[in-house]
Amino acid sequence: MASISKICLYKPFSLSFSGSVKDQTLLQRCNFPATCILREQVPLKNECRVFARMPERTGTGVSAYIRETGTGENGDYARNDLDISHLISVLKFCGGEGCLEFGRTYHGLIAKTGLDGDEFVNTSLIDMYAKCGDIDSAVMVFNQMPRLDVASCNCLISGYANCGLFEEAFRVFMNYESWGNRPNSYTYSSMLAICGILSAIEEGKQLHAQVVKMQYLSETAVSNALLTMYCKCEAMADAESLFERLPQRNIVSWTAIINGLYQHEGFEKAMRLFCLMRESGIEPNEYTFTIALASCGNMKNIDYCRLLHALVIKKGMALGEFVGTALIDMYSELRETDDAEKQFKEMGNLTSKVSRNALIKGLVQNGKANEALDAFSELVRKDAACDEFTFSPILRACASLPSFMSCQQIHAQVVKANFDKNTHVGSSLIEAYTRCGSVEDAEKVFSRISAPDVVSWNSVIKAYSKNGNPRRAISLFRRMIMKGFRPTGSTFLAVLSACSHSGKTQDGLEIFQSMINEFGVSPEEAHYSCMVDLLGRSGQIEKALDFINNTPIKPTSSIWRPLLAACRCHNNLRIAEFAAKHILAIDPNDATVYVTLSNMYTEAGLLENAENQRELMKLKEITKEPGCSWIEVNNKIHKFFSRDRTHPESEKIYDKLKQIMMLIKGTAYSTNADSLQVKEDFCLYHSEKLAVCFGLISLAAGKPVRIFKNLRVCTDCHMFMKFASMITDRVIILSDNYRFHHFNKGGCSCGDYW
């Protein structure tokens, strides 16, 4: 709490203050003059000095001070001994600093000396209590006032607004006339601000009419409040019309309209007004520059952004917290991360938590997860403070790699900073652990969140959906509804995906219908795609096609692709050709269509048709994305491609692969073991097999092997992973581009349904 010196308990007395320089400085900091208001012929006592230097004040400390300085239980000084103007200054100070207990003590003194009938003192009390958040005490003082003037009413309105009690604020405003008052410019400014917060456009327009009638529009504070209200209510046409008619425009007026245009994505118009503002002779302040830089970044015009950056440097604002952070955001939006990092470094010691968060967020958004992790590590090394806006983006970086070790390390920092119960950070942690295939850790994080919201529930449902536990996902979905949370489109997508992965076709159909009929959630492209996948996987190809033909939206390639995949799985060449035709009409360069048809033609003995598909790919210069797998070992990502021999440990990796293949051949657990050799030349050296073998020779015994792949795992590799998990007694977790497979003791979490 801020320090408070000798405080106006005494009548005015001009005195040449003889205290120390330190005491004089203390008085000046508290806005009290060196010719201090002292009780006549009373020197500055030792207890006064002690009180002035107390770092924190309690009610006991204040009471002791008053008692020792002569205003004790008997109330030694009459009303005339108090200086009202300085008493009001003290109450203003208490309100500004949040010194509620100190303010209450002075309220007691006011009541004791009979000053509680003074309207200026009472208005100051209302203001003090309102600013300290004790609105009940403010109302009590208000109700006890013998006469209510406009100032006291305005203070109560501001107090209600600060506490979020907007209906009560409106009620006070509606009673102005019955109390014999007329609203003034401050009243209208406060009420217009409330309308802006509530997006109460109709009430705001009524206030606008009153402002015009009362001739307050010429006052810049009122006109600026009107302008801000229209912008917050998304009535930009009204805001622009008002701005054009304003009799006077100051920096606040210009900034308000520019900010309104920016908030409603009118970036080019915002920049035009920014230029007009400068042409009219008004120079931008830090806040105006911040909005202009954000607008410029969204325009994606690098040349214009650099010109604005140069202007900021010329004005000497480039290294300030707000403008400097806006520059980092602007360059991140332009994908110029090198310039963003350069700006951050130039800020030096002026960097703040906000600018650090902006840099990390920008790196993550631009796909530079490793650089973001390096920046975060530097923050930890410097023991810089982190908050939810630091942890959420850096956890997204872990999820994008994905890096299980980094996720665990950042989780430790989250716990250390006491953010493990934070809803937003918790949801990001769940998402990160889900992407790393650790559903157990995701569940633990969810159980620690103090107040989980819909996003948290969606994240944990998605965790089980993606990691092969559809029953748990559906159970959590029903539990979420029972607890009163309303599911969103993301919730239904996760649950429908769980049904699709597990073959729960009927459950999926019922949930899809409840989404529309019971919860009123309109299906989007992803939901329709998931339903096609649900029907197609279960072999209901004709029903899946009927579903596509009856969708209320025009089917996209994302909706046709799962039908093609289902045809491949269930060998339905006729509908596969039909689906392929529609996909290629939308995306003629989709390599997966040509490859899928070629493989199906080959399996059907239509070799000429298969060759035609390959020739078409050559003619159109379409190349298939190469399969790639990666694994994290000792905080380093190792990538592998099919038949890859570039890794330093290649010899050991291939030896391990041969060893496992020999052990598989010798097993008697499955008659399917021999089928692994049918395509040995083609599939033996797939990237995921090389990655898992590297994990087996590099990771400590008993530690799970986590593999990630950019394409769908093939049947041969899926079978290999099952046998490898049994032979090596290891848990192998493989994530392909669709889901997670948890292999353990010869089985897979997908139940061979993928």
PDB file of N, CA and C in Angstrom, residues 5-6 15-29 32-36 38 43-46 48-50 52-53:
ATOM      1  N   SER A   5       1.499  10.362   4.413  1.00  0.00           N
ATOM      2  CA  SER A   5       2.141  11.175   5.445  1.00  0.00           C
ATOM      3  C   SER A   5       1.099  11.870   6.306  1.00  0.00           C
ATOM      4  N   LYS A   6       1.488  12.940   7.009  1.00  0.00           N
ATOM      5  CA  LYS A   6       0.631  13.694   7.920  1.00  0.00           C
ATOM      6  C   LYS A   6      -0.665  14.072   7.231  1.00  0.00           C
ATOM      7  N   LEU A  15       3.386  26.817   8.109  1.00  0.00           N
ATOM      8  CA  LEU A  15       4.532  26.476   8.940  1.00  0.00           C
ATOM      9  C   LEU A  15       5.723  26.188   8.060  1.00  0.00           C
ATOM     10  N   SER A  16       6.842  26.750   8.376  1.00  0.00           N
ATOM     11  CA  SER A  16       8.070  26.402   7.664  1.00  0.00           C
ATOM     12  C   SER A  16       8.523  25.055   8.171  1.00  0.00           C
ATOM     13  N   PHE A  17       8.340  24.037   7.333  1.00  0.00           N
ATOM     14  CA  PHE A  17       8.580  22.658   7.774  1.00  0.00           C
ATOM     15  C   PHE A  17      10.060  22.421   8.026  1.00  0.00           C
ATOM     16  N   SER A  18      10.375  21.927   9.216  1.00  0.00           N
ATOM     17  CA  SER A  18      11.780  21.766   9.600  1.00  0.00           C
ATOM     18  C   SER A  18      12.208  20.314   9.639  1.00  0.00           C
ATOM     19  N   GLY A  19      11.382  19.442   9.121  1.00  0.00           N
ATOM     20  CA  GLY A  19      11.738  18.032   9.113  1.00  0.00           C
ATOM     21  C   GLY A  19      12.889  17.752   8.178  1.00  0.00           C
ATOM     22  N   SER A  20      13.325  16.473   8.145  1.00  0.00           N
ATOM     23  CA  SER A  20      14.444  16.087   7.294  1.00  0.00           C
ATOM     24  C   SER A  20      14.039  16.137   5.828  1.00  0.00           C
ATOM     25  N   VAL A  21      15.034  16.124   4.957  1.00  0.00           N
ATOM     26  CA  VAL A  21      14.781  16.101   3.517  1.00  0.00           C
ATOM     27  C   VAL A  21      13.958  14.874   3.147  1.00  0.00           C
ATOM     28  N   LYS A  22      14.250  13.765   3.817  1.00  0.00           N
ATOM     29  CA  LYS A  22      13.515  12.527   3.531  1.00  0.00           C
ATOM     30  C   LYS A  22      12.040  12.678   3.888  1.00  0.00           C
ATOM     31  N   ASP A  23      11.747  13.360   5.043  1.00  0.00           N
ATOM     32  CA  ASP A  23      10.358  13.582   5.439  1.00  0.00           C
ATOM     33  C   ASP A  23       9.651  14.496   4.454  1.00  0.00           C
ATOM     34  N   GLN A  24      10.371  15.533   3.985  1.00  0.00           N
ATOM     35  CA  GLN A  24       9.765  16.446   3.020  1.00  0.00           C
ATOM     36  C   GLN A  24       9.425  15.717   1.720  1.00  0.00           C
ATOM     37  N   THR A  25      10.342  14.851   1.271  1.00  0.00           N
ATOM     38  CA  THR A  25      10.106  14.075   0.047  1.00  0.00           C
ATOM     39  C   THR A  25       8.883  13.186   0.193  1.00  0.00           C
ATOM     40  N   LEU A  26       8.753  12.595   1.388  1.00  0.00           N
ATOM     41  CA  LEU A  26       7.618  11.712   1.650  1.00  0.00           C
ATOM     42  C   LEU A  26       6.309  12.479   1.575  1.00  0.00           C
ATOM     43  N   LEU A  27       6.313  13.700   2.123  1.00  0.00           N
ATOM     44  CA  LEU A  27       5.118  14.524   2.059  1.00  0.00           C
ATOM     45  C   LEU A  27       4.765  14.887   0.628  1.00  0.00           C
ATOM     46  N   GLN A  28       5.797  15.225  -0.156  1.00  0.00           N
ATOM     47  CA  GLN A  28       5.562  15.618  -1.543  1.00  0.00           C
ATOM     48  C   GLN A  28       5.005  14.462  -2.364  1.00  0.00           C
ATOM     49  N   ARG A  29       5.502  13.252  -2.096  1.00  0.00           N
ATOM     50  CA  ARG A  29       5.007  12.066  -2.816  1.00  0.00           C
ATOM     51  C   ARG A  29       3.523  11.862  -2.571  1.00  0.00           C
ATOM     52  N   PHE A  32       1.107  16.379  -0.323  1.00  0.00           N
ATOM     53  CA  PHE A  32       0.898  17.321   0.756  1.00  0.00           C
ATOM     54  C   PHE A  32       2.028  18.339   0.727  1.00  0.00           C
ATOM     55  N   PRO A  33       1.732  19.618   0.921  1.00  0.00           N
ATOM     56  CA  PRO A  33       2.752  20.653   0.804  1.00  0.00           C
ATOM     57  C   PRO A  33       3.757  20.612   1.935  1.00  0.00           C
ATOM     58  N   ALA A  34       4.922  21.238   1.680  1.00  0.00           N
ATOM     59  CA  ALA A  34       5.942  21.306   2.730  1.00  0.00           C
ATOM     60  C   ALA A  34       5.444  22.138   3.902  1.00  0.00           C
ATOM     61  N   THR A  35       4.609  23.176   3.611  1.00  0.00           N
ATOM     62  CA  THR A  35       3.950  23.907   4.699  1.00  0.00           C
ATOM     63  C   THR A  35       2.750  23.077   5.104  1.00  0.00           C
ATOM     64  N   CYS A  36       3.031  22.036   5.878  1.00  0.00           N
ATOM     65  CA  CYS A  36       2.040  20.989   6.135  1.00  0.00           C
ATOM     66  C   CYS A  36       0.893  21.491   6.994  1.00  0.00           C
ATOM     67  N   LEU A  38      -0.818  21.353   9.991  1.00  0.00           N
ATOM     68  CA  LEU A  38      -0.531  20.817  11.312  1.00  0.00           C
ATOM     69  C   LEU A  38      -1.451  21.431  12.349  1.00  0.00           C
ATOM     70  N   PRO A  43       4.324  19.864  17.231  1.00  0.00           N
ATOM     71  CA  PRO A  43       5.443  19.469  16.375  1.00  0.00           C
ATOM     72  C   PRO A  43       5.190  18.106  15.745  1.00  0.00           C
ATOM     73  N   LEU A  44       5.984  17.796  14.736  1.00  0.00           N
ATOM     74  CA  LEU A  44       5.902  16.478  14.095  1.00  0.00           C
ATOM     75  C   LEU A  44       6.454  15.437  15.049  1.00  0.00           C
ATOM     76  N   LYS A  45       5.571  14.639  15.612  1.00  0.00           N
ATOM     77  CA  LYS A  45       5.971  13.678  16.630  1.00  0.00           C
ATOM     78  C   LYS A  45       6.624  12.447  16.013  1.00  0.00           C
ATOM     79  N   ASN A  46       7.307  11.696  16.868  1.00  0.00           N
ATOM     80  CA  ASN A  46       7.977  10.476  16.396  1.00  0.00           C
ATOM     81  C   ASN A  46       6.970   9.488  15.825  1.00  0.00           C
ATOM     82  N   CYS A  48       4.295  10.139  14.268  1.00  0.00           N
ATOM     83  CA  CYS A  48       3.880  10.547  12.937  1.00  0.00           C
ATOM     84  C   CYS A  48       4.876  10.055  11.902  1.00  0.00           C
ATOM     85  N   ARG A  49       6.146  10.194  12.256  1.00  0.00           N
ATOM     86  CA  ARG A  49       7.190   9.748  11.317  1.00  0.00           C
ATOM     87  C   ARG A  49       7.111   8.232  11.103  1.00  0.00           C
ATOM     88  N   VAL A  50       6.904   7.499  12.192  1.00  0.00           N
ATOM     89  CA  VAL A  50       6.800   6.035  12.089  1.00  0.00           C
ATOM     90  C   VAL A  50       5.620   5.649  11.209  1.00  0.00           C
ATOM     91  N   ALA A  52       4.159   7.433   8.887  1.00  0.00           N
ATOM     92  CA  ALA A  52       4.379   7.827   7.497  1.00  0.00           C
ATOM     93  C   ALA A  52       5.225   6.823   6.758  1.00  0.00           C
ATOM     94  N   ARG A  53       6.107   6.119   7.504  1.00  0.00           N
ATOM     95  CA  ARG A  53       7.029   5.192   6.835  1.00  0.00           C
ATOM     96  C   ARG A  53       6.545   3.749   6.855  1.00  0.00           C
TER      97      ARG A  53
END
